[in-house]
Amino acid sequence: MARSLDIGGDFPLLARRINGQPLTYLDSAATTQKPQAVIDAIRDYYERYNANVHRAAHVLADEATAALEDARAKVAALIGAGEARQIIFTRGTTEGINLAAACLTDRFGPGDEVLITEMEHHSNIVPWQLLCQRSGAALMACRVTPTGEIDLEDFHAKLGRHTKLVAVGHVSNALGTLNPVADLIDAANRQGALTLIDGAQAVQHVDVDVARLGCDFYAFSAHKLFGPTGIGALYGRADLLESLPPYQGGGEMIEHVSIERTTYNKLPYKFEAGTPNIAGAIGFGAAVDYLGGLPREALRDREAALVSEAIRHLKQVPGVRMVGEPSERVSVVSFLIDTGHPHDFGTLLDQQGIAVRTGHHCAMPLMERLGIPGTIRASFALYNSATDVERLVAGVEKALEFL
Ligand code: PMP
């Protein structure tokens, strides 16, 4: 029988009441709630087969190792990576980007450029600033249009023979803009530049196929994909990963160690020093399984319809100003109110059981470009329903009475 679109019941937390009201959770861009299946998988690991992975000769260690590697294969399949060894487990998107930047630093020098956009999350800005400070390379940022899209003319003007790497977000966490990353990667490849895509906000909402995209790196976090916090993945092109120096030194990333020198383990272990987040990886795999069992197309269509409905209604509320009108958007509705500070407004919504996020959303350069201090952001996921849109719009109208 076809799976119903009403999947909210899979997520125990969504049944909570907040401030005496039913919960309307519209902060999934910050982190998604977790289905029972993910919670159970983590618990099962700790209850039945907790052990450290690799190297050991006992049943528990074998089971834990098999579960970790199984999760890696699932994550690889989810994003179309040809081989599981191209998936490095990280703490999340932030660590994935930092790993790439740290390991690439030696390839950069004065005269080289890294091209990002003004739309990036701080996680896709600061690691490149660090790379530039250490190497003498220059950081270039492509402009964003007033509607919240990448200014393609500016992108192509700034992409040149000095560009050694292009790092772009797939989806903006602040505005929901779905960026034309396939075209940007093509253009970068033609210039011979490496590419890294920050997929933190994309993997839940669009089908990602890294092989088809042709990017060199793709970073994302499990916790924005119904999985646990503290775990994520960095996909990397295998030959590139092979040629890079390690990220951190320690156990697991070595092949042989003497006091004088060390030879390194094969992929992906070369980049995974120390005991990994085993429970996290298993939870990540369970989240991928959970997603695989959903009618994703239909759920995404419904989510897109909810986002459009929310925008249509909010536009009609006097005193509400929408921020960003990208032609292609997923999940996120950002707005401002004329009469008060976003933070106070967020508190008024919270009192009604409506969880949104307010502020600069770790995208200060974007806020500066748009000339605003921050926004009120409602972000949708596959478990939201028409009731959530109704409650948001009614909640906004009510909150406006107080400001
Ligand atoms: N990039 C984007 C676009 C994001 O939305 C986020 C999370 N808000 C990050 C990077 C960082 O992700 P994490 O905190 O999971 O490392």
Short mmCIF file of C-alpha atoms and ligand atoms in Angstrom, two decimals:
data_model
loop_
_atom_site.label_atom_id
_atom_site.label_comp_id
_atom_site.label_asym_id
_atom_site.label_seq_id
_atom_site.Cartn_x
_atom_site.Cartn_y
_atom_site.Cartn_z
CA MET A 1 0.00 0.00 0.00
CA ALA A 2 1.30 3.48 -0.81
CA ARG A 3 2.78 5.34 2.16
CA SER A 4 0.58 8.20 3.36
CA LEU A 5 1.88 11.76 3.10
CA ASP A 6 1.00 12.27 6.72
CA ILE A 7 4.41 11.34 8.12
CA GLY A 8 4.35 13.66 11.17
CA GLY A 9 3.51 10.68 13.38
CA ASP A 10 6.95 9.19 12.64
CA PHE A 11 8.52 12.03 14.63
CA PRO A 12 7.78 11.69 18.36
CA LEU A 13 8.87 15.24 19.20
CA LEU A 14 6.25 16.77 16.90
CA ALA A 15 3.56 15.57 19.33
CA ARG A 16 4.89 17.93 22.03
CA ARG A 17 2.98 20.95 23.21
CA ILE A 18 4.96 24.16 23.59
CA ASN A 19 3.69 26.92 25.87
CA GLY A 20 0.40 25.08 26.10
CA GLN A 21 -0.04 25.00 22.30
CA PRO A 22 0.45 22.29 19.69
CA LEU A 23 3.90 22.60 18.14
CA THR A 24 4.30 24.04 14.67
CA TYR A 25 7.94 23.36 13.91
CA LEU A 26 9.23 25.65 11.17
CA ASP A 27 12.94 25.60 11.97
CA SER A 28 14.06 22.59 9.95
CA ALA A 29 16.74 24.60 8.13
CA ALA A 30 18.49 24.82 11.50
CA THR A 31 17.92 21.16 12.25
CA THR A 32 15.24 18.63 11.37
CA GLN A 33 13.37 16.54 13.91
CA LYS A 34 14.27 12.85 14.08
CA PRO A 35 12.01 9.93 13.17
CA GLN A 36 11.59 7.04 15.61
CA ALA A 37 13.56 4.81 13.23
CA VAL A 38 16.69 6.94 13.67
CA ILE A 39 16.29 7.15 17.44
CA ASP A 40 15.83 3.36 17.58
CA ALA A 41 18.90 2.66 15.42
CA ILE A 42 21.15 4.70 17.72
CA ARG A 43 19.68 3.11 20.81
CA ASP A 44 20.03 -0.38 19.28
CA TYR A 45 23.73 0.21 18.66
CA TYR A 46 24.36 1.21 22.27
CA GLU A 47 22.15 -1.54 23.69
CA ARG A 48 23.30 -4.45 21.51
CA TYR A 49 26.61 -3.98 19.73
CA ASN A 50 28.53 -0.99 21.09
CA ALA A 51 32.24 -1.46 20.38
CA ASN A 52 35.03 0.43 18.73
CA VAL A 53 35.34 -0.14 14.99
CA HIS A 54 38.05 -1.71 12.80
CA ARG A 55 41.15 -3.52 14.04
CA ALA A 56 39.38 -5.80 16.57
CA ALA A 57 38.81 -9.52 16.62
CA HIS A 58 35.50 -9.88 18.39
CA VAL A 59 31.89 -10.08 17.37
CA LEU A 60 30.77 -6.73 18.72
CA ALA A 61 33.57 -4.88 16.93
CA ASP A 62 32.75 -6.73 13.71
CA GLU A 63 29.09 -5.81 13.98
CA ALA A 64 29.85 -2.16 14.77
CA THR A 65 32.33 -1.98 11.87
CA ALA A 66 29.85 -3.54 9.47
CA ALA A 67 27.14 -1.07 10.56
CA LEU A 68 29.48 1.92 10.15
CA GLU A 69 30.57 0.84 6.67
CA ASP A 70 27.01 -0.01 5.71
CA ALA A 71 26.02 3.55 6.65
CA ARG A 72 28.86 4.91 4.51
CA ALA A 73 27.61 2.93 1.51
CA LYS A 74 24.06 4.24 2.05
CA VAL A 75 25.28 7.84 2.22
CA ALA A 76 27.34 7.30 -0.96
CA ALA A 77 24.29 5.91 -2.78
CA LEU A 78 22.10 8.78 -1.58
CA ILE A 79 24.21 11.39 -3.38
CA GLY A 80 25.32 9.29 -6.34
CA ALA A 81 28.94 8.86 -5.25
CA GLY A 82 30.40 5.99 -7.27
CA GLU A 83 32.33 4.50 -4.36
CA ALA A 84 31.84 4.44 -0.59
CA ARG A 85 35.53 5.38 -0.09
CA GLN A 86 34.68 8.80 -1.53
CA ILE A 87 32.58 9.52 1.58
CA ILE A 88 34.53 10.89 4.53
CA PHE A 89 32.57 11.02 7.76
CA THR A 90 32.89 14.44 9.39
CA ARG A 91 31.21 16.28 12.26
CA GLY A 92 29.04 18.03 9.69
CA THR A 93 29.11 20.47 6.78
CA THR A 94 31.33 22.87 8.69
CA GLU A 95 34.01 20.30 9.31
CA GLY A 96 33.76 18.99 5.74
CA ILE A 97 34.48 22.43 4.29
CA ASN A 98 37.26 23.06 6.82
CA LEU A 99 38.79 19.69 5.94
CA ALA A 100 38.81 20.50 2.23
CA ALA A 101 40.20 23.99 2.84
CA ALA A 102 42.92 22.76 5.23
CA CYS A 103 44.06 19.98 2.92
CA LEU A 104 44.05 22.22 -0.16
CA THR A 105 45.97 25.11 1.40
CA ASP A 106 49.38 23.98 0.12
CA ARG A 107 48.13 24.14 -3.46
CA PHE A 108 47.40 27.87 -3.21
CA GLY A 109 49.72 30.84 -3.34
CA PRO A 110 49.80 34.56 -4.13
CA GLY A 111 47.98 35.27 -7.39
CA ASP A 112 45.48 32.44 -6.91
CA GLU A 113 41.82 33.14 -6.18
CA VAL A 114 38.98 31.39 -4.38
CA LEU A 115 35.56 32.41 -5.68
CA ILE A 116 32.54 32.25 -3.35
CA THR A 117 29.30 34.26 -3.30
CA GLU A 118 27.86 36.84 -0.92
CA MET A 119 25.08 34.35 -0.18
CA GLU A 120 27.24 31.82 1.63
CA HIS A 121 26.81 30.55 5.16
CA HIS A 122 29.76 31.58 7.34
CA SER A 123 30.89 27.93 7.13
CA ASN A 124 31.57 28.45 3.44
CA ILE A 125 33.34 31.79 3.94
CA VAL A 126 35.62 31.60 6.96
CA PRO A 127 37.49 28.38 6.00
CA TRP A 128 38.41 30.03 2.68
CA GLN A 129 39.51 33.20 4.46
CA LEU A 130 41.80 31.01 6.57
CA LEU A 131 43.14 29.30 3.44
CA CYS A 132 43.81 32.72 1.89
CA GLN A 133 45.50 34.06 5.03
CA ARG A 134 47.80 31.06 5.13
CA SER A 135 48.57 30.85 1.43
CA GLY A 136 48.50 34.43 0.18
CA ALA A 137 45.60 33.66 -2.20
CA ALA A 138 42.72 36.15 -2.61
CA LEU A 139 39.07 35.59 -1.72
CA MET A 140 36.56 36.86 -4.30
CA ALA A 141 32.82 37.03 -3.66
CA CYS A 142 30.27 37.10 -6.44
CA ARG A 143 27.42 39.59 -5.91
CA VAL A 144 23.87 38.63 -5.03
CA THR A 145 20.91 40.34 -6.74
CA PRO A 146 18.22 42.21 -4.76
CA THR A 147 15.90 39.22 -5.32
CA GLY A 148 18.41 36.97 -3.59
CA GLU A 149 19.99 35.14 -6.51
CA ILE A 150 23.58 34.75 -7.62
CA ASP A 151 24.40 37.55 -10.08
CA LEU A 152 25.51 35.29 -12.93
CA GLU A 153 27.07 38.10 -14.93
CA ASP A 154 29.24 38.97 -11.95
CA PHE A 155 30.03 35.28 -11.39
CA HIS A 156 31.30 34.89 -14.93
CA ALA A 157 33.21 38.17 -14.71
CA LYS A 158 34.95 37.05 -11.52
CA LEU A 159 35.63 33.49 -12.67
CA GLY A 160 38.94 33.70 -14.52
CA ARG A 161 42.27 32.10 -15.08
CA HIS A 162 43.34 32.98 -11.53
CA THR A 163 40.37 31.14 -10.01
CA LYS A 164 41.62 27.92 -8.47
CA LEU A 165 38.51 26.98 -6.57
CA VAL A 166 34.79 27.83 -6.63
CA ALA A 167 32.83 27.18 -3.42
CA VAL A 168 29.07 27.73 -3.58
CA GLY A 169 26.01 26.80 -1.55
CA HIS A 170 23.50 24.56 -3.32
CA VAL A 171 20.58 26.15 -1.43
CA SER A 172 20.72 29.36 0.62
CA ASN A 173 19.82 28.74 4.25
CA ALA A 174 18.69 32.36 4.67
CA LEU A 175 16.46 32.73 1.59
CA GLY A 176 15.93 29.22 0.21
CA THR A 177 17.41 30.15 -3.19
CA LEU A 178 18.16 27.04 -5.25
CA ASN A 179 21.37 27.93 -7.04
CA PRO A 180 22.16 26.70 -10.58
CA VAL A 181 25.14 24.72 -9.29
CA ALA A 182 25.38 22.41 -12.32
CA ASP A 183 26.02 25.44 -14.57
CA LEU A 184 28.43 27.00 -12.09
CA ILE A 185 30.40 23.75 -11.80
CA ASP A 186 30.54 23.43 -15.60
CA ALA A 187 31.88 26.95 -15.92
CA ALA A 188 34.45 26.34 -13.15
CA ASN A 189 35.53 23.05 -14.73
CA ARG A 190 36.08 24.82 -18.05
CA GLN A 191 38.43 27.22 -16.26
CA GLY A 192 40.24 24.31 -14.61
CA ALA A 193 39.08 25.41 -11.15
CA LEU A 194 38.18 22.97 -8.39
CA THR A 195 34.63 23.06 -7.04
CA LEU A 196 33.10 22.55 -3.61
CA ILE A 197 29.35 22.57 -3.07
CA ASP A 198 27.90 23.30 0.36
CA GLY A 199 24.89 20.98 0.29
CA ALA A 200 23.76 21.50 3.90
CA GLN A 201 20.33 22.79 2.85
CA ALA A 202 19.95 20.85 -0.37
CA VAL A 203 20.12 17.12 0.25
CA GLN A 204 16.76 16.94 2.02
CA HIS A 205 14.96 18.88 -0.67
CA VAL A 206 16.52 18.04 -4.05
CA ASP A 207 18.01 14.93 -5.64
CA VAL A 208 21.75 15.24 -5.55
CA ASP A 209 23.95 13.30 -7.95
CA VAL A 210 27.56 14.30 -7.41
CA ALA A 211 28.79 12.24 -10.36
CA ARG A 212 26.40 14.02 -12.72
CA LEU A 213 27.15 17.43 -11.17
CA GLY A 214 30.86 16.85 -11.67
CA CYS A 215 31.89 18.70 -8.51
CA ASP A 216 35.11 17.88 -6.70
CA PHE A 217 33.68 18.12 -3.18
CA TYR A 218 30.17 18.07 -1.75
CA ALA A 219 29.63 18.67 1.99
CA PHE A 220 26.49 18.09 4.06
CA SER A 221 25.21 17.33 7.57
CA ALA A 222 23.06 14.43 8.78
CA HIS A 223 21.10 16.55 11.23
CA LYS A 224 19.43 18.54 8.46
CA LEU A 225 18.37 15.25 6.90
CA PHE A 226 16.48 13.65 9.83
CA GLY A 227 19.73 12.19 11.20
CA PRO A 228 21.69 12.95 14.37
CA THR A 229 23.91 15.93 15.12
CA GLY A 230 27.70 15.63 15.15
CA ILE A 231 27.94 13.64 11.91
CA GLY A 232 28.08 14.60 8.26
CA ALA A 233 29.76 13.66 5.05
CA LEU A 234 32.30 15.15 2.71
CA TYR A 235 32.23 13.62 -0.75
CA GLY A 236 35.46 14.03 -2.68
CA ARG A 237 36.69 13.01 -6.10
CA ALA A 238 38.77 9.87 -5.42
CA ASP A 239 41.95 10.85 -7.29
CA LEU A 240 41.90 14.29 -5.70
CA LEU A 241 41.44 12.85 -2.20
CA GLU A 242 44.28 10.42 -2.88
CA SER A 243 46.58 13.28 -3.77
CA LEU A 244 45.79 15.48 -0.74
CA PRO A 245 47.69 15.45 2.54
CA PRO A 246 45.81 14.18 5.61
CA TYR A 247 43.62 16.49 7.70
CA GLN A 248 44.40 15.39 11.25
CA GLY A 249 46.93 12.91 12.57
CA GLY A 250 46.11 10.07 14.91
CA GLY A 251 44.86 6.53 15.08
CA GLU A 252 43.05 4.97 12.12
CA MET A 253 44.48 7.36 9.51
CA ILE A 254 47.85 5.58 9.42
CA GLU A 255 49.25 2.58 7.61
CA HIS A 256 52.58 2.42 9.45
CA VAL A 257 54.10 4.66 12.10
CA SER A 258 57.68 4.94 13.26
CA ILE A 259 59.07 7.80 15.30
CA GLU A 260 60.66 9.21 12.14
CA ARG A 261 57.79 8.95 9.70
CA THR A 262 54.27 7.74 8.98
CA THR A 263 52.61 6.29 5.93
CA TYR A 264 48.91 6.86 5.59
CA ASN A 265 45.89 4.62 5.36
CA LYS A 266 43.81 4.29 2.20
CA LEU A 267 40.63 6.29 1.52
CA PRO A 268 38.56 7.29 3.34
CA TYR A 269 40.42 6.43 6.56
CA LYS A 270 43.31 8.74 5.74
CA PHE A 271 40.92 11.59 6.58
CA GLU A 272 39.26 10.00 9.62
CA ALA A 273 41.75 10.20 12.48
CA GLY A 274 40.54 8.87 15.82
CA THR A 275 37.46 6.92 16.87
CA PRO A 276 34.63 8.05 14.60
CA ASN A 277 31.13 9.02 15.68
CA ILE A 278 29.92 5.43 15.30
CA ALA A 279 26.44 5.93 16.76
CA GLY A 280 26.08 9.06 14.64
CA ALA A 281 27.05 7.26 11.45
CA ILE A 282 24.59 4.46 12.21
CA GLY A 283 21.87 7.04 12.84
CA PHE A 284 22.86 8.76 9.57
CA GLY A 285 22.43 5.45 7.72
CA ALA A 286 19.05 4.94 9.36
CA ALA A 287 17.99 8.42 8.23
CA VAL A 288 18.95 7.57 4.65
CA ASP A 289 16.91 4.35 4.92
CA TYR A 290 13.99 6.31 6.34
CA LEU A 291 14.12 8.77 3.44
CA GLY A 292 14.30 5.89 0.98
CA GLY A 293 11.01 4.51 2.31
CA LEU A 294 9.14 7.78 1.80
CA PRO A 295 7.16 8.89 -1.25
CA ARG A 296 9.67 11.68 -1.66
CA GLU A 297 8.38 13.13 -4.91
CA ALA A 298 4.87 13.56 -3.56
CA LEU A 299 6.15 14.89 -0.24
CA ARG A 300 8.38 17.41 -1.96
CA ASP A 301 5.52 18.58 -4.16
CA ARG A 302 3.42 19.06 -1.06
CA GLU A 303 6.24 20.88 0.73
CA ALA A 304 6.69 23.21 -2.27
CA ALA A 305 2.95 23.89 -2.29
CA LEU A 306 3.05 24.71 1.43
CA VAL A 307 5.94 27.13 0.91
CA SER A 308 4.03 28.86 -1.93
CA GLU A 309 0.89 29.04 0.21
CA ALA A 310 2.82 30.53 3.12
CA ILE A 311 4.35 33.18 0.84
CA ARG A 312 1.01 33.99 -0.78
CA HIS A 313 -0.70 34.50 2.58
CA LEU A 314 2.14 36.34 4.31
CA LYS A 315 2.40 38.79 1.39
CA GLN A 316 -1.18 39.82 2.08
CA VAL A 317 -0.58 40.58 5.77
CA PRO A 318 -0.14 44.34 6.23
CA GLY A 319 3.21 45.10 7.89
CA VAL A 320 4.97 41.99 6.52
CA ARG A 321 7.79 42.42 4.00
CA MET A 322 9.14 39.34 2.21
CA VAL A 323 12.92 39.07 1.85
CA GLY A 324 14.21 37.51 -1.37
CA GLU A 325 12.13 36.47 -4.36
CA PRO A 326 14.32 33.84 -5.99
CA SER A 327 12.85 32.20 -9.08
CA GLU A 328 13.74 28.77 -7.72
CA ARG A 329 13.42 28.24 -4.00
CA VAL A 330 13.07 25.41 -1.53
CA SER A 331 11.85 25.19 2.04
CA VAL A 332 12.57 28.69 3.30
CA VAL A 333 10.32 31.74 3.74
CA SER A 334 12.18 34.80 5.05
CA PHE A 335 10.39 37.99 6.00
CA LEU A 336 10.54 41.17 8.07
CA ILE A 337 7.91 43.13 9.91
CA ASP A 338 7.71 46.92 9.71
CA THR A 339 6.95 47.51 13.35
CA GLY A 340 9.48 45.61 15.40
CA HIS A 341 12.61 43.60 15.81
CA PRO A 342 12.67 40.06 14.35
CA HIS A 343 13.77 38.63 17.68
CA ASP A 344 10.78 40.02 19.62
CA PHE A 345 8.56 38.73 16.87
CA GLY A 346 10.08 35.26 17.15
CA THR A 347 9.29 35.26 20.88
CA LEU A 348 5.67 36.21 20.18
CA LEU A 349 5.39 33.30 17.74
CA ASP A 350 7.03 30.93 20.22
CA GLN A 351 4.37 31.82 22.79
CA GLN A 352 1.89 30.42 20.27
CA GLY A 353 3.87 27.19 19.83
CA ILE A 354 5.37 28.27 16.50
CA ALA A 355 9.13 27.69 16.22
CA VAL A 356 10.90 29.91 13.67
CA ARG A 357 14.40 31.35 13.61
CA THR A 358 15.32 35.02 13.67
CA GLY A 359 18.57 36.83 13.00
CA HIS A 360 21.29 36.84 10.37
CA HIS A 361 21.23 33.04 9.91
CA CYS A 362 25.06 32.88 9.81
CA ALA A 363 24.96 34.84 6.56
CA MET A 364 26.08 38.33 7.60
CA PRO A 365 27.52 39.34 4.19
CA LEU A 366 24.15 38.48 2.59
CA MET A 367 22.28 40.56 5.17
CA GLU A 368 24.68 43.43 4.51
CA ARG A 369 24.14 43.15 0.75
CA LEU A 370 20.35 43.22 1.28
CA GLY A 371 20.71 46.13 3.75
CA ILE A 372 18.90 44.38 6.61
CA PRO A 373 20.01 43.23 10.06
CA GLY A 374 18.36 39.84 9.77
CA THR A 375 15.06 38.14 8.98
CA ILE A 376 12.33 36.00 10.48
CA ARG A 377 12.75 32.61 8.83
CA ALA A 378 10.17 29.85 8.60
CA SER A 379 11.66 26.70 7.09
CA PHE A 380 9.61 23.71 6.02
CA ALA A 381 10.38 20.01 5.88
CA LEU A 382 8.61 16.93 4.57
CA TYR A 383 6.63 16.51 7.81
CA ASN A 384 4.93 19.92 7.74
CA SER A 385 1.26 20.19 6.84
CA ALA A 386 -1.32 22.75 5.75
CA THR A 387 -2.18 23.22 9.43
CA ASP A 388 1.36 24.53 10.00
CA VAL A 389 0.85 27.17 7.29
CA GLU A 390 -2.51 28.19 8.79
CA ARG A 391 -0.99 28.44 12.26
CA LEU A 392 1.99 30.44 10.98
CA VAL A 393 -0.17 32.99 9.16
CA ALA A 394 -2.61 33.32 12.07
CA GLY A 395 0.33 33.51 14.48
CA VAL A 396 1.98 36.30 12.47
CA GLU A 397 -1.28 38.28 12.39
CA LYS A 398 -1.71 37.88 16.12
CA ALA A 399 1.93 38.75 16.92
CA LEU A 400 1.61 41.93 14.85
CA GLU A 401 -1.14 43.11 17.21
CA PHE A 402 1.45 43.28 19.97
CA LEU A 403 4.15 45.19 18.11
N1 PMP B 1 26.00 25.69 5.19
C1 PMP B 1 24.70 25.96 5.20
C2 PMP B 1 24.05 26.47 3.95
C3 PMP B 1 23.95 25.75 6.35
O1 PMP B 1 22.65 26.03 6.36
C4 PMP B 1 24.59 25.25 7.51
C5 PMP B 1 23.83 25.03 8.80
N2 PMP B 1 23.01 26.10 9.17
C6 PMP B 1 25.94 24.97 7.44
C7 PMP B 1 26.62 25.19 6.26
C8 PMP B 1 26.69 24.41 8.60
O2 PMP B 1 26.20 23.16 8.93
P1 PMP B 1 26.64 22.44 10.28
O3 PMP B 1 26.39 23.45 11.37
O4 PMP B 1 25.75 21.26 10.38
O5 PMP B 1 28.07 22.11 10.15
#
